[in-house]
PDB file of C-alpha atoms in Angstrom:
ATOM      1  CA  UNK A   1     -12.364 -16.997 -58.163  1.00 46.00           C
ATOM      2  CA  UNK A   2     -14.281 -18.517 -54.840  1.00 49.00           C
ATOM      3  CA  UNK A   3     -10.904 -19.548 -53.448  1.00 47.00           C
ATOM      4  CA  UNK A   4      -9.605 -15.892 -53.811  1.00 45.00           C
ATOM      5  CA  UNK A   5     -13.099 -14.628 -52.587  1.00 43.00           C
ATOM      6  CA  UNK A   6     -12.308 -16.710 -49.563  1.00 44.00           C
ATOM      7  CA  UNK A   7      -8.890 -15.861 -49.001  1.00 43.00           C
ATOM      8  CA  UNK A   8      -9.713 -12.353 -49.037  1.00 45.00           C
ATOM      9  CA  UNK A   9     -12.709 -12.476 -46.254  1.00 41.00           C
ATOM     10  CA  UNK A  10     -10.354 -14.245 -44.141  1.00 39.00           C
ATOM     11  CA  UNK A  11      -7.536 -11.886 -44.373  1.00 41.00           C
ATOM     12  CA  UNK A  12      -9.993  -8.716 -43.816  1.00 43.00           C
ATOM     13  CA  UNK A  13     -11.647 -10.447 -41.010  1.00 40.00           C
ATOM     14  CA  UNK A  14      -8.045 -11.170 -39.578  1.00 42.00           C
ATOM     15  CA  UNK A  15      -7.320  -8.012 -39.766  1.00 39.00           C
ATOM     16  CA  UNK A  16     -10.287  -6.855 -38.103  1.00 36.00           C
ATOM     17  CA  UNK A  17      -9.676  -9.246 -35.105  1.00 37.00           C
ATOM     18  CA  UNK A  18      -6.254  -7.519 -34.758  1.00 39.00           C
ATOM     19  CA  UNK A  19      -7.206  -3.996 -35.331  1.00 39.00           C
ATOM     20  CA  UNK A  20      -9.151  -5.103 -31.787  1.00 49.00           C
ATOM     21  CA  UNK A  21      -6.713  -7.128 -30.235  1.00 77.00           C
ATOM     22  CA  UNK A  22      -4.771  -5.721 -27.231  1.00 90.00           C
ATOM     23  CA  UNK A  23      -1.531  -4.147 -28.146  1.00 96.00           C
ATOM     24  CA  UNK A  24       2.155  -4.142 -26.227  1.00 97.00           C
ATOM     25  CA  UNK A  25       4.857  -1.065 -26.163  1.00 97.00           C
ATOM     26  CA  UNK A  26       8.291  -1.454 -25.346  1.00 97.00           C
ATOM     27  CA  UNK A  27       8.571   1.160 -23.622  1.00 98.00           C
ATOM     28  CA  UNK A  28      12.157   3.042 -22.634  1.00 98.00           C
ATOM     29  CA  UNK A  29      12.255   4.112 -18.901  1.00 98.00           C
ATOM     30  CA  UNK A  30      15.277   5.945 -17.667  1.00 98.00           C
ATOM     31  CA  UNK A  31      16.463   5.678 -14.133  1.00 98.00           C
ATOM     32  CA  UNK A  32      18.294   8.832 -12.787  1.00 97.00           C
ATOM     33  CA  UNK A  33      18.981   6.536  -9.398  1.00 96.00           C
ATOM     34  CA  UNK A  34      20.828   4.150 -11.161  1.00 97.00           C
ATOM     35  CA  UNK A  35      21.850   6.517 -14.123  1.00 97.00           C
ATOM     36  CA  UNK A  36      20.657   4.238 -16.964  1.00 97.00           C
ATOM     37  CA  UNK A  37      17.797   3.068 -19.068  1.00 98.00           C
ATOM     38  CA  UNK A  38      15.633   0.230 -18.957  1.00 98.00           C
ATOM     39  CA  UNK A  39      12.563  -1.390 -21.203  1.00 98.00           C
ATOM     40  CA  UNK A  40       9.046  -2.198 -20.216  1.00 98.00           C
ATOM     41  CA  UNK A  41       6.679  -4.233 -21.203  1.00 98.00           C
ATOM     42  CA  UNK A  42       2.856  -2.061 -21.529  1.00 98.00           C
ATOM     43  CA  UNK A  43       0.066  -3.991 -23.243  1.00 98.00           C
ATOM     44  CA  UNK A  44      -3.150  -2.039 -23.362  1.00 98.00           C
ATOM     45  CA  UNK A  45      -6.499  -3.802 -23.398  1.00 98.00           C
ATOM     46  CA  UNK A  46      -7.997  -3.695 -26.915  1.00 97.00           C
ATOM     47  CA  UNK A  47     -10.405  -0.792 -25.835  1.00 96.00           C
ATOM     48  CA  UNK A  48      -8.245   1.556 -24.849  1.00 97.00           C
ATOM     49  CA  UNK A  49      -8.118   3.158 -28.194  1.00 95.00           C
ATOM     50  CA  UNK A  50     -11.946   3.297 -28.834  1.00 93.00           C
ATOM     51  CA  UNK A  51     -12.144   6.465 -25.713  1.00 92.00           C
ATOM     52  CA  UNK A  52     -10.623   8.370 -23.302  1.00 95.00           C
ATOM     53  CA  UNK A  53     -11.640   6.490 -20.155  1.00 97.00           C
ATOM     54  CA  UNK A  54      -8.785   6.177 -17.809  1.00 98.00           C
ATOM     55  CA  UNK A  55      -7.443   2.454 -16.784  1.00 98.00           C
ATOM     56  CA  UNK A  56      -6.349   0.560 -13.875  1.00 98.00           C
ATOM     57  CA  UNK A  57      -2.993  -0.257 -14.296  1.00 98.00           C
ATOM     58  CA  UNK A  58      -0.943  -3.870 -12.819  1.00 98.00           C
ATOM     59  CA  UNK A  59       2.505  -4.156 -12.508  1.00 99.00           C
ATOM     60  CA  UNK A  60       3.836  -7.548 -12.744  1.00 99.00           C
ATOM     61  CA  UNK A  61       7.008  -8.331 -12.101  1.00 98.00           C
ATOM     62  CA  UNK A  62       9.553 -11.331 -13.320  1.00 98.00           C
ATOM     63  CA  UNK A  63      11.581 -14.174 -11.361  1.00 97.00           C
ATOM     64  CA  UNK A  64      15.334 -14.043 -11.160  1.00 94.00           C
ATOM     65  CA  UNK A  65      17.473 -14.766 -13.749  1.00 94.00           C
ATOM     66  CA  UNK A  66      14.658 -12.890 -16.273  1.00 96.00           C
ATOM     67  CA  UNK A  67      13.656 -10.114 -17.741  1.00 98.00           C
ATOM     68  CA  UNK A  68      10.675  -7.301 -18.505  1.00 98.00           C
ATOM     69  CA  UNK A  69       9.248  -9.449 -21.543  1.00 98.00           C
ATOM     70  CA  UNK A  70       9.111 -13.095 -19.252  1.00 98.00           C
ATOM     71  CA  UNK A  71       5.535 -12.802 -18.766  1.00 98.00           C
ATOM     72  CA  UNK A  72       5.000 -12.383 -22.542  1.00 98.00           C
ATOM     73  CA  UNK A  73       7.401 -14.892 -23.909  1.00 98.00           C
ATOM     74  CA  UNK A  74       7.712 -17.702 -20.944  1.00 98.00           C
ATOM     75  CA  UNK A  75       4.549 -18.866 -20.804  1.00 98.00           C
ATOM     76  CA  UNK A  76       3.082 -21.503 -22.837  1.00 98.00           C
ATOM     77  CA  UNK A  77      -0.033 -19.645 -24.222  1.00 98.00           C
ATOM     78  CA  UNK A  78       1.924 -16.311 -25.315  1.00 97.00           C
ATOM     79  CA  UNK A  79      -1.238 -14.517 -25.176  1.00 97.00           C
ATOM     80  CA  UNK A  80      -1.918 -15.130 -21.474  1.00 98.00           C
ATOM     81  CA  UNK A  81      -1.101 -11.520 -20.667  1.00 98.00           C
ATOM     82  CA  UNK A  82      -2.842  -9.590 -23.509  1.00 98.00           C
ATOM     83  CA  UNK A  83      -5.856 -11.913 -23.077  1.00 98.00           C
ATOM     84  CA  UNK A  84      -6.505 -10.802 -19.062  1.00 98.00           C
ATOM     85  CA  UNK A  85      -5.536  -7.211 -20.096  1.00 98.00           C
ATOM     86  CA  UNK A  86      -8.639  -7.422 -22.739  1.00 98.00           C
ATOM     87  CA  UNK A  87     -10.772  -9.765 -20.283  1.00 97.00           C
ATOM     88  CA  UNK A  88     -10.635  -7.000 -17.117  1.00 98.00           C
ATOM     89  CA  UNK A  89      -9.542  -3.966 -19.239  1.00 98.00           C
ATOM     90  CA  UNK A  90      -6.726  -3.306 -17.211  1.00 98.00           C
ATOM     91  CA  UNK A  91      -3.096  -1.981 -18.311  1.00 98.00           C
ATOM     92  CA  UNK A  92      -0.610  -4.509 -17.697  1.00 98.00           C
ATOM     93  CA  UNK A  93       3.031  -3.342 -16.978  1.00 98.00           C
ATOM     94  CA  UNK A  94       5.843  -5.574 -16.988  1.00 98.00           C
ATOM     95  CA  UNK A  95       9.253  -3.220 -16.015  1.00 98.00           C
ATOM     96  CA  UNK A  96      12.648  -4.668 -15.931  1.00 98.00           C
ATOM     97  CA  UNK A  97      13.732  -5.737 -12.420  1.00 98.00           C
ATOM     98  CA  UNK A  98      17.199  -7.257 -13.416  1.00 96.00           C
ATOM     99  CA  UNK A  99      18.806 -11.252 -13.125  1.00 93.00           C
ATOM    100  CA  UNK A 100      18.330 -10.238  -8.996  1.00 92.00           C
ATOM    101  CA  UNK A 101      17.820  -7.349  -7.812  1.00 95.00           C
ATOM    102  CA  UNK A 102      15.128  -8.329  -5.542  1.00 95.00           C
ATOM    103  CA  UNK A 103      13.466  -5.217  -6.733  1.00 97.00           C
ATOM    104  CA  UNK A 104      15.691  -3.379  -3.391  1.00 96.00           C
ATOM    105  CA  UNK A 105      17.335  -0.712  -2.885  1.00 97.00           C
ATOM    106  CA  UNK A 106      21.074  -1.554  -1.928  1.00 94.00           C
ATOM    107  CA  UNK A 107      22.766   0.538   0.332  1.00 92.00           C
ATOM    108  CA  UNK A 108      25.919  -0.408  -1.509  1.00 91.00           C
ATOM    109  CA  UNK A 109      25.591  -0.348  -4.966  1.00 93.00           C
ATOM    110  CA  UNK A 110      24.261   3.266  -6.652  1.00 94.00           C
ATOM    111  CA  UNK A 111      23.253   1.009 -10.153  1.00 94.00           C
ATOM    112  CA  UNK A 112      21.303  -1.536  -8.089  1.00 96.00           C
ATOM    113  CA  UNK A 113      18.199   0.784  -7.165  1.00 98.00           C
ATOM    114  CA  UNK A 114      14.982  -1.133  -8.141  1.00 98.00           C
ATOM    115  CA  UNK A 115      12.769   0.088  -5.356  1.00 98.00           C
ATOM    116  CA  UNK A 116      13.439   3.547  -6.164  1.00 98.00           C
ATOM    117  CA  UNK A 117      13.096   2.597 -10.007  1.00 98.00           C
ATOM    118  CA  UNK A 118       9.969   0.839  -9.622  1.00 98.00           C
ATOM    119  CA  UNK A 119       8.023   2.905  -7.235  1.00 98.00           C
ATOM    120  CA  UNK A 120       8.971   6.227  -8.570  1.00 97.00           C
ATOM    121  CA  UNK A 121      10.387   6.270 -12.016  1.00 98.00           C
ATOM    122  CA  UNK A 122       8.519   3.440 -13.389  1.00 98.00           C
ATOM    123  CA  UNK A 123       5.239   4.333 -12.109  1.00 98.00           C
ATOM    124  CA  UNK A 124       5.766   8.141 -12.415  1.00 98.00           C
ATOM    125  CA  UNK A 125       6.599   7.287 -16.714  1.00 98.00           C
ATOM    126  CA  UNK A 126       3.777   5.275 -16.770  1.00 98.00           C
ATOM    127  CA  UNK A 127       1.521   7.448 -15.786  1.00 98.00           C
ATOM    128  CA  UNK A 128       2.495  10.240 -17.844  1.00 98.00           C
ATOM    129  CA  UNK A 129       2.432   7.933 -21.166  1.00 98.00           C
ATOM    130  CA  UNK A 130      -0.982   6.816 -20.413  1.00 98.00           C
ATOM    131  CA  UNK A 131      -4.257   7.243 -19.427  1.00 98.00           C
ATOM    132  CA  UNK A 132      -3.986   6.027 -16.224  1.00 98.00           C
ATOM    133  CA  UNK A 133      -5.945   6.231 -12.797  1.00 98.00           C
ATOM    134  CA  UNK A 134      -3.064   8.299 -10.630  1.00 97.00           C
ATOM    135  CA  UNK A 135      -4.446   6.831  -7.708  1.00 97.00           C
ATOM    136  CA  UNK A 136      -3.286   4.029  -5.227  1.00 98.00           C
ATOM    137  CA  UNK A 137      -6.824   2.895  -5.801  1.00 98.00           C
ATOM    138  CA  UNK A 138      -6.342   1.973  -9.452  1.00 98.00           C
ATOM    139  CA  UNK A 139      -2.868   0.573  -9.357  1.00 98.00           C
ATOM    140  CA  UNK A 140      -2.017  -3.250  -8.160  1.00 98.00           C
ATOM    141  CA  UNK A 141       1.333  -5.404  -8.303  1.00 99.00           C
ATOM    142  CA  UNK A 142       1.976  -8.452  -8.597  1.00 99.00           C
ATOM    143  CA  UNK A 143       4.749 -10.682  -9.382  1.00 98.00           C
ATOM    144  CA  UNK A 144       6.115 -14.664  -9.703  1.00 98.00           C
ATOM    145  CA  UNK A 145       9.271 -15.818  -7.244  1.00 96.00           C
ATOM    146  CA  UNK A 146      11.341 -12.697  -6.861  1.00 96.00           C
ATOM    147  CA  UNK A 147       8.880 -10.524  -8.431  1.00 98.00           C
ATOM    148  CA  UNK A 148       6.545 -12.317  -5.293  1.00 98.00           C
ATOM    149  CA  UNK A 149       8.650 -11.008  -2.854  1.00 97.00           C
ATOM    150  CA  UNK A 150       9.108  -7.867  -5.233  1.00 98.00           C
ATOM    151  CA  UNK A 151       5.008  -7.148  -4.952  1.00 98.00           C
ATOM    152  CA  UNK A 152       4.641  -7.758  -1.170  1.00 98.00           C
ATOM    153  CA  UNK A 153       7.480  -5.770  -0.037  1.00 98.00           C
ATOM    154  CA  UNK A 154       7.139  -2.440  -2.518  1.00 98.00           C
ATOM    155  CA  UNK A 155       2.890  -3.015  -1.085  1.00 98.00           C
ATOM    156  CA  UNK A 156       4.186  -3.308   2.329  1.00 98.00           C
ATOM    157  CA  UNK A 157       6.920   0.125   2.018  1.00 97.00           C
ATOM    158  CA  UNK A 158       4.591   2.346  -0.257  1.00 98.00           C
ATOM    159  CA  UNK A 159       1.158   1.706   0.562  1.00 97.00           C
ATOM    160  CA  UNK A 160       0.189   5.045  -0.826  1.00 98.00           C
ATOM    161  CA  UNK A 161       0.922   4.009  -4.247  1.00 98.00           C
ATOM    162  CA  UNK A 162      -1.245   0.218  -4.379  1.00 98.00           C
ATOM    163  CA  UNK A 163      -4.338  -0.748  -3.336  1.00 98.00           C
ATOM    164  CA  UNK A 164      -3.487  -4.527  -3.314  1.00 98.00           C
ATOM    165  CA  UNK A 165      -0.798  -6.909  -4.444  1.00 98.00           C
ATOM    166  CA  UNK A 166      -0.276 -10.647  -5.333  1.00 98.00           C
ATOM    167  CA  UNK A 167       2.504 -12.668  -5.039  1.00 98.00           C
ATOM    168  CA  UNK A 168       3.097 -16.558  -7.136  1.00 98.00           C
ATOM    169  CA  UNK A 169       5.608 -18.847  -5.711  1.00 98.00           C
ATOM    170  CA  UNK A 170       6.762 -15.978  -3.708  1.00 97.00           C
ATOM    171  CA  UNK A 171      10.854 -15.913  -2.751  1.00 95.00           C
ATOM    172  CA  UNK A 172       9.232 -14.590   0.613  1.00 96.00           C
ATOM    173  CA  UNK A 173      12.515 -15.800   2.659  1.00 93.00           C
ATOM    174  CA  UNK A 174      15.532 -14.715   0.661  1.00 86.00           C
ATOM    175  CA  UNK A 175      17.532 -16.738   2.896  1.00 80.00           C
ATOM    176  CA  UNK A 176      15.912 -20.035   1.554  1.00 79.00           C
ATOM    177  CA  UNK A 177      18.554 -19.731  -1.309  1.00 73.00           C
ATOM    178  CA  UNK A 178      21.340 -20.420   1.307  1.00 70.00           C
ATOM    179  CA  UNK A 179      19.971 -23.518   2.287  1.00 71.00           C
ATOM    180  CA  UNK A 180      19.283 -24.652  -1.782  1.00 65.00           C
ATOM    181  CA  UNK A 181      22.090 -23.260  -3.272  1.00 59.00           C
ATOM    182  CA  UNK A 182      25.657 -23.080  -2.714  1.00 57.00           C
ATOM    183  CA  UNK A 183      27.063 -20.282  -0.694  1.00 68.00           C
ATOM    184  CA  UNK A 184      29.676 -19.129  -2.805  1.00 77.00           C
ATOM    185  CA  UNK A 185      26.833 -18.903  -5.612  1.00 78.00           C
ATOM    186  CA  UNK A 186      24.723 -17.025  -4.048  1.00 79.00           C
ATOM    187  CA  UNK A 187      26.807 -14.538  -2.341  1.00 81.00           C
ATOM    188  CA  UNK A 188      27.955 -14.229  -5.834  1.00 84.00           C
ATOM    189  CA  UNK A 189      24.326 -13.512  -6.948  1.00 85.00           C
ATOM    190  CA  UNK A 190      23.528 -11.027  -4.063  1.00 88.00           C
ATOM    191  CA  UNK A 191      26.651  -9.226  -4.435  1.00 89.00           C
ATOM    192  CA  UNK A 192      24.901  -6.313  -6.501  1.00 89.00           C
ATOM    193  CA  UNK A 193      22.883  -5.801  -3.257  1.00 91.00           C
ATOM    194  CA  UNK A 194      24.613  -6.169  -0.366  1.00 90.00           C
ATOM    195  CA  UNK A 195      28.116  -5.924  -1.871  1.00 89.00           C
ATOM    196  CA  UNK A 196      31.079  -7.890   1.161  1.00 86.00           C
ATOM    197  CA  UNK A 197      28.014  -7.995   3.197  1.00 87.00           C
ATOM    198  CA  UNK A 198      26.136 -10.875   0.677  1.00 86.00           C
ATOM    199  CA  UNK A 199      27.738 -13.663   3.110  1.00 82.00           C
ATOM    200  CA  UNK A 200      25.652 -12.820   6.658  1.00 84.00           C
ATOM    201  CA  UNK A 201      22.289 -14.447   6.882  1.00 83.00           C
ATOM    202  CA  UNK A 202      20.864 -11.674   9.137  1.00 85.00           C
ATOM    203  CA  UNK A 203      20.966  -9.245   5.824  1.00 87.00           C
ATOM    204  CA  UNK A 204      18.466 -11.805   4.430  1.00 87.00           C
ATOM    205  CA  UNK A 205      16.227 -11.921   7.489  1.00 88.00           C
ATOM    206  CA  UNK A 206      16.010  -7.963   7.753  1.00 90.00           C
ATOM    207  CA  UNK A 207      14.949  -7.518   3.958  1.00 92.00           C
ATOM    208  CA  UNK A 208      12.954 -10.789   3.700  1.00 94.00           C
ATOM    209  CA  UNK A 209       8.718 -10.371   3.304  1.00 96.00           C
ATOM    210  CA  UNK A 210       8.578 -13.307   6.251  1.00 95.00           C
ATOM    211  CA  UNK A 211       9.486 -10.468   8.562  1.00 94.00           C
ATOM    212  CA  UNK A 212       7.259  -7.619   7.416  1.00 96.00           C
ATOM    213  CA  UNK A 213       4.159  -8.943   8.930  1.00 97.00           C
ATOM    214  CA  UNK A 214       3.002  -6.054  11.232  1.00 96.00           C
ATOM    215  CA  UNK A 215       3.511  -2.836   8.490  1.00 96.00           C
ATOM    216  CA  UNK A 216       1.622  -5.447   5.991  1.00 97.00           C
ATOM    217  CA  UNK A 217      -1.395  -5.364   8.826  1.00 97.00           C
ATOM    218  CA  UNK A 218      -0.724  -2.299   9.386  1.00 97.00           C
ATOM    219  CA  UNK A 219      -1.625  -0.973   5.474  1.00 96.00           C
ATOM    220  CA  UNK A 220      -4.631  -3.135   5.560  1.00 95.00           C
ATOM    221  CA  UNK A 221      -3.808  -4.163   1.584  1.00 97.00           C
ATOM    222  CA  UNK A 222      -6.170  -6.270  -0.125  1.00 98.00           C
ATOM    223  CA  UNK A 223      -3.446  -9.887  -0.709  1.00 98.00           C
ATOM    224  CA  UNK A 224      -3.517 -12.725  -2.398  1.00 98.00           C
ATOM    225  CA  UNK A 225      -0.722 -15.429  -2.483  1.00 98.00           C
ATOM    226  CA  UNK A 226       0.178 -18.881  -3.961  1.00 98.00           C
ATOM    227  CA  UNK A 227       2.022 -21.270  -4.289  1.00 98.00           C
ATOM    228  CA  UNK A 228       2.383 -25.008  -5.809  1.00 98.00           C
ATOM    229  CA  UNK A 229       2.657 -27.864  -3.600  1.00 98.00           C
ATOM    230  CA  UNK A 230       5.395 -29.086  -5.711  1.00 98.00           C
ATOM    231  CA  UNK A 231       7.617 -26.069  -5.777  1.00 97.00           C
ATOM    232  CA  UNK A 232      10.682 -25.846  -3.256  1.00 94.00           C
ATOM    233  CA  UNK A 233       9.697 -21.985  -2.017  1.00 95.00           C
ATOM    234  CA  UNK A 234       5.987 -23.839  -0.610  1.00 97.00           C
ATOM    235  CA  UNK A 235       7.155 -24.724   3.377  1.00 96.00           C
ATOM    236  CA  UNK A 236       8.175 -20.320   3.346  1.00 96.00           C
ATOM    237  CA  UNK A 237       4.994 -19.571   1.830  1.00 98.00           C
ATOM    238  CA  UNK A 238       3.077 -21.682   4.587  1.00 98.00           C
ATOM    239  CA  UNK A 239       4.852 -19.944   7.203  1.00 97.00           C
ATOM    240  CA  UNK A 240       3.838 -16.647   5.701  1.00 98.00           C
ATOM    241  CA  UNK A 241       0.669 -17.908   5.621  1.00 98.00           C
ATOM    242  CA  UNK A 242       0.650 -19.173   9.250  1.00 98.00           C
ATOM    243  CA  UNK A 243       2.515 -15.975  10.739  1.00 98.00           C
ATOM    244  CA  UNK A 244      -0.579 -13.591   8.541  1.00 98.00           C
ATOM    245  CA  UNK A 245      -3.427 -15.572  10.000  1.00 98.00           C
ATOM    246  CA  UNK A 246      -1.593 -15.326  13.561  1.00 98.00           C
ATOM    247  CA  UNK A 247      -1.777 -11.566  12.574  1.00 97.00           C
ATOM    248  CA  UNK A 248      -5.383 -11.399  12.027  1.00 97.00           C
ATOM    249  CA  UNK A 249      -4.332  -9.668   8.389  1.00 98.00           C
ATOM    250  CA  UNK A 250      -6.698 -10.254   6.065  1.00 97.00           C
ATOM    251  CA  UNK A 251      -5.751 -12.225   2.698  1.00 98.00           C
ATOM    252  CA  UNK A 252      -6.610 -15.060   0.402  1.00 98.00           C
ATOM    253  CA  UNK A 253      -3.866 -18.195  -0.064  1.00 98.00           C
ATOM    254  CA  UNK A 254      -3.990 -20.504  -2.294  1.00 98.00           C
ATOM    255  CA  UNK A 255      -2.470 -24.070  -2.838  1.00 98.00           C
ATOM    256  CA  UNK A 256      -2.710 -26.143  -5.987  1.00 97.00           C
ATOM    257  CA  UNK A 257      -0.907 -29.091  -7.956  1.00 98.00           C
ATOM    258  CA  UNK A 258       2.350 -27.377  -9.152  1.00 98.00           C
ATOM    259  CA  UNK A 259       5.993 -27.104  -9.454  1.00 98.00           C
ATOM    260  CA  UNK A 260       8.190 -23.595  -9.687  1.00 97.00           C
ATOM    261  CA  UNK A 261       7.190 -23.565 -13.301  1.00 98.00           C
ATOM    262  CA  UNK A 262       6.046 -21.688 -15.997  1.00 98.00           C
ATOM    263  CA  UNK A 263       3.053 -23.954 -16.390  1.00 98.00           C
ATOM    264  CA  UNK A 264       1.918 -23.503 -12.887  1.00 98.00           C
ATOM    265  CA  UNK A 265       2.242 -19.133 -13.213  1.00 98.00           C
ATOM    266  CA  UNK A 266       0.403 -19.455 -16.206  1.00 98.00           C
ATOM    267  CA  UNK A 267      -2.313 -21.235 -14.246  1.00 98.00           C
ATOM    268  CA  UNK A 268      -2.184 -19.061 -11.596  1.00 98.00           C
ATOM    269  CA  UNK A 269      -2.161 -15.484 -12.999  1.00 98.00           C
ATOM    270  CA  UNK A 270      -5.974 -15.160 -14.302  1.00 98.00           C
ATOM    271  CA  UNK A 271      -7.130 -15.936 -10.469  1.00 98.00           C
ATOM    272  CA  UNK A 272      -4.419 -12.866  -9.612  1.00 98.00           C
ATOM    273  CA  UNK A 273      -6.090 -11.080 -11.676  1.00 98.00           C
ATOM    274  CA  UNK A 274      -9.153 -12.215 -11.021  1.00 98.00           C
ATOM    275  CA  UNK A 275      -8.904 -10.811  -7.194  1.00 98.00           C
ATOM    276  CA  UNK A 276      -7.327  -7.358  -8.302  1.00 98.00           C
ATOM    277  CA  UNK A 277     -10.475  -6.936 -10.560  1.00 98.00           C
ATOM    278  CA  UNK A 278     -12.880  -7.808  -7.217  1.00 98.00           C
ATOM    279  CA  UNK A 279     -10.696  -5.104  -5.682  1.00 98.00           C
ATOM    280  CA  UNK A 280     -10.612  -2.291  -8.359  1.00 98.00           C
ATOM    281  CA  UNK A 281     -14.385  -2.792  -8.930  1.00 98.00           C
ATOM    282  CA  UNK A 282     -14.959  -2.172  -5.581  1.00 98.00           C
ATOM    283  CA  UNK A 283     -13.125   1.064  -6.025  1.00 98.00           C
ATOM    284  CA  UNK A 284     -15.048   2.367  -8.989  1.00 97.00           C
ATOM    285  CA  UNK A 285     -12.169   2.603 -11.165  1.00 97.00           C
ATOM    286  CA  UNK A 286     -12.772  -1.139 -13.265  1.00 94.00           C
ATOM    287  CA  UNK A 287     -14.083  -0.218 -16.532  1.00 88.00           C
ATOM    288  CA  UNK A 288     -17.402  -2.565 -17.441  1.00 80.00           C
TER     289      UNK A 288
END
């Protein structure tokens, strides 16, 4: 009889730690740019159910060669995500962004829109799911490798829709991956964006972050960036670094101990979000 009594408090006090846990939607976004649908990841804090405040919403985006649910499966606490949602109550969004897409628009291929997807379609769905602040100053993005380059250069083309983004072993010099990679692999890889093109180095100079320097000053967005000393993307994330302070634009870098891993993101995500939540309070839009 005790050992039922027992079993039974810890069961209804289980369930009354998840009835207040943070939740995640897959959520289906259509894309009439590229004329198909994709899935997000949403997790809402654990106190958006209790009200009807409005949130602050991040989008973070994956690496190549992933997914929308990376962020929620990849790393090695798999509640790393809902945890900082419930921490800063903050809506997390994790939208698809393809194997590499470089979250661009190509000016080849009609199915390989992600700036369009993410900056209209995604954002415009997510704010009519949920109670949202509609308001550059209650939305942030950030993003690990691709998804670093992803953040900066959607921040840098549509400052009207973020009030600061982050970027975590950032690909900030797409053309990095000729110099690591074999040609014929990634031409390959970058065909979906630049179609017979893929092969020229200059299309990797034009579209890279490294060279959007003055519009970043120029939107005055609150940044943060890092990087491991360990990982291969580190000597393009100094010279961002170098060619920002050169700039006089205002950000915060960061280097720690740490490859391009899973491990390292992991680390690095609750200071992302610690920043963003500096910024948003500062707005008036961080719920307490």
């Amino acid at each position: 009889m005790r050992k039922l009594l027992i079993i039974g408090i810890v069961f209804l006090f289980g369930n009354t730690v998840l009835s207040f846990a943070s939740t995640v939607d897959t959520l289906q976004i259509p894309s009439t740019a590229m004329g198909k649908t994709y899935k997000a990841a949403v997790v809402l804090p654990n106190s958006y159910a209790k009200g009807k405040a409005v949130y602050p919403v991040l989008y973070l985006l994956h690496g190549a060669y992933g997914h929308f649910a990376d962020w929620l499966s990849n790393t090695p606490n798999k509640n790393t995500v809902k945890d900082l949602a419930d921490q800063y109550n903050i809506i997390i969004v994790m939208p698809e962004g393809e194997t590499f897409s470089f979250y661009l628009d190509s000016p080849v291929n009609k199915s390989s829109q992600f700036e369009t997807y993410i900056t209209s379609e995604v954002i415009q769905k997510i704010d009519k799911t949920y109670r949202t602040v509609n308001d550059k100053k209650g939305r942030v993005i950030a993003g690990l490798s691709m998804g670093g380059h992803g953040a900066l250069s959607l921040s840098a083309k549509h400052p009207e829709l973020f009030c600061a983004a982050g970027s975590m072993s950032g690909a900030v010099d797409m053309g990095i991956m000729l110099e690591r990679e074999p040609n014929d692999q990634v031409i390959k890889l970058m065909q979906p964006i630049f179609g017979d093109q893929s092969c020229k180095p200059d299309l990797y100079v034009q579209n890279a972050v490294m060279g959007m320097v003055d519009k970043i000053k120029a939107n005055k967005l609150a940044l943060i960036i890092d990087c491991g000393v360990d990982d291969f993307l580190i000597e393009s994330n100094r010279e961002l670094h170098r060619r920002l302070v050169y700039g006089k634009v205002s950000h915060d870098y960061i280097e720690r101990p740490g490859a391009h891993t899973w491990e390292y993101w992991e680390n690095a995500l609750p200071y992302q979000v610690l920043f963003f939540s500096k910024v948003l309070k500062s707005n008036g839009v961080l719920i307490n």
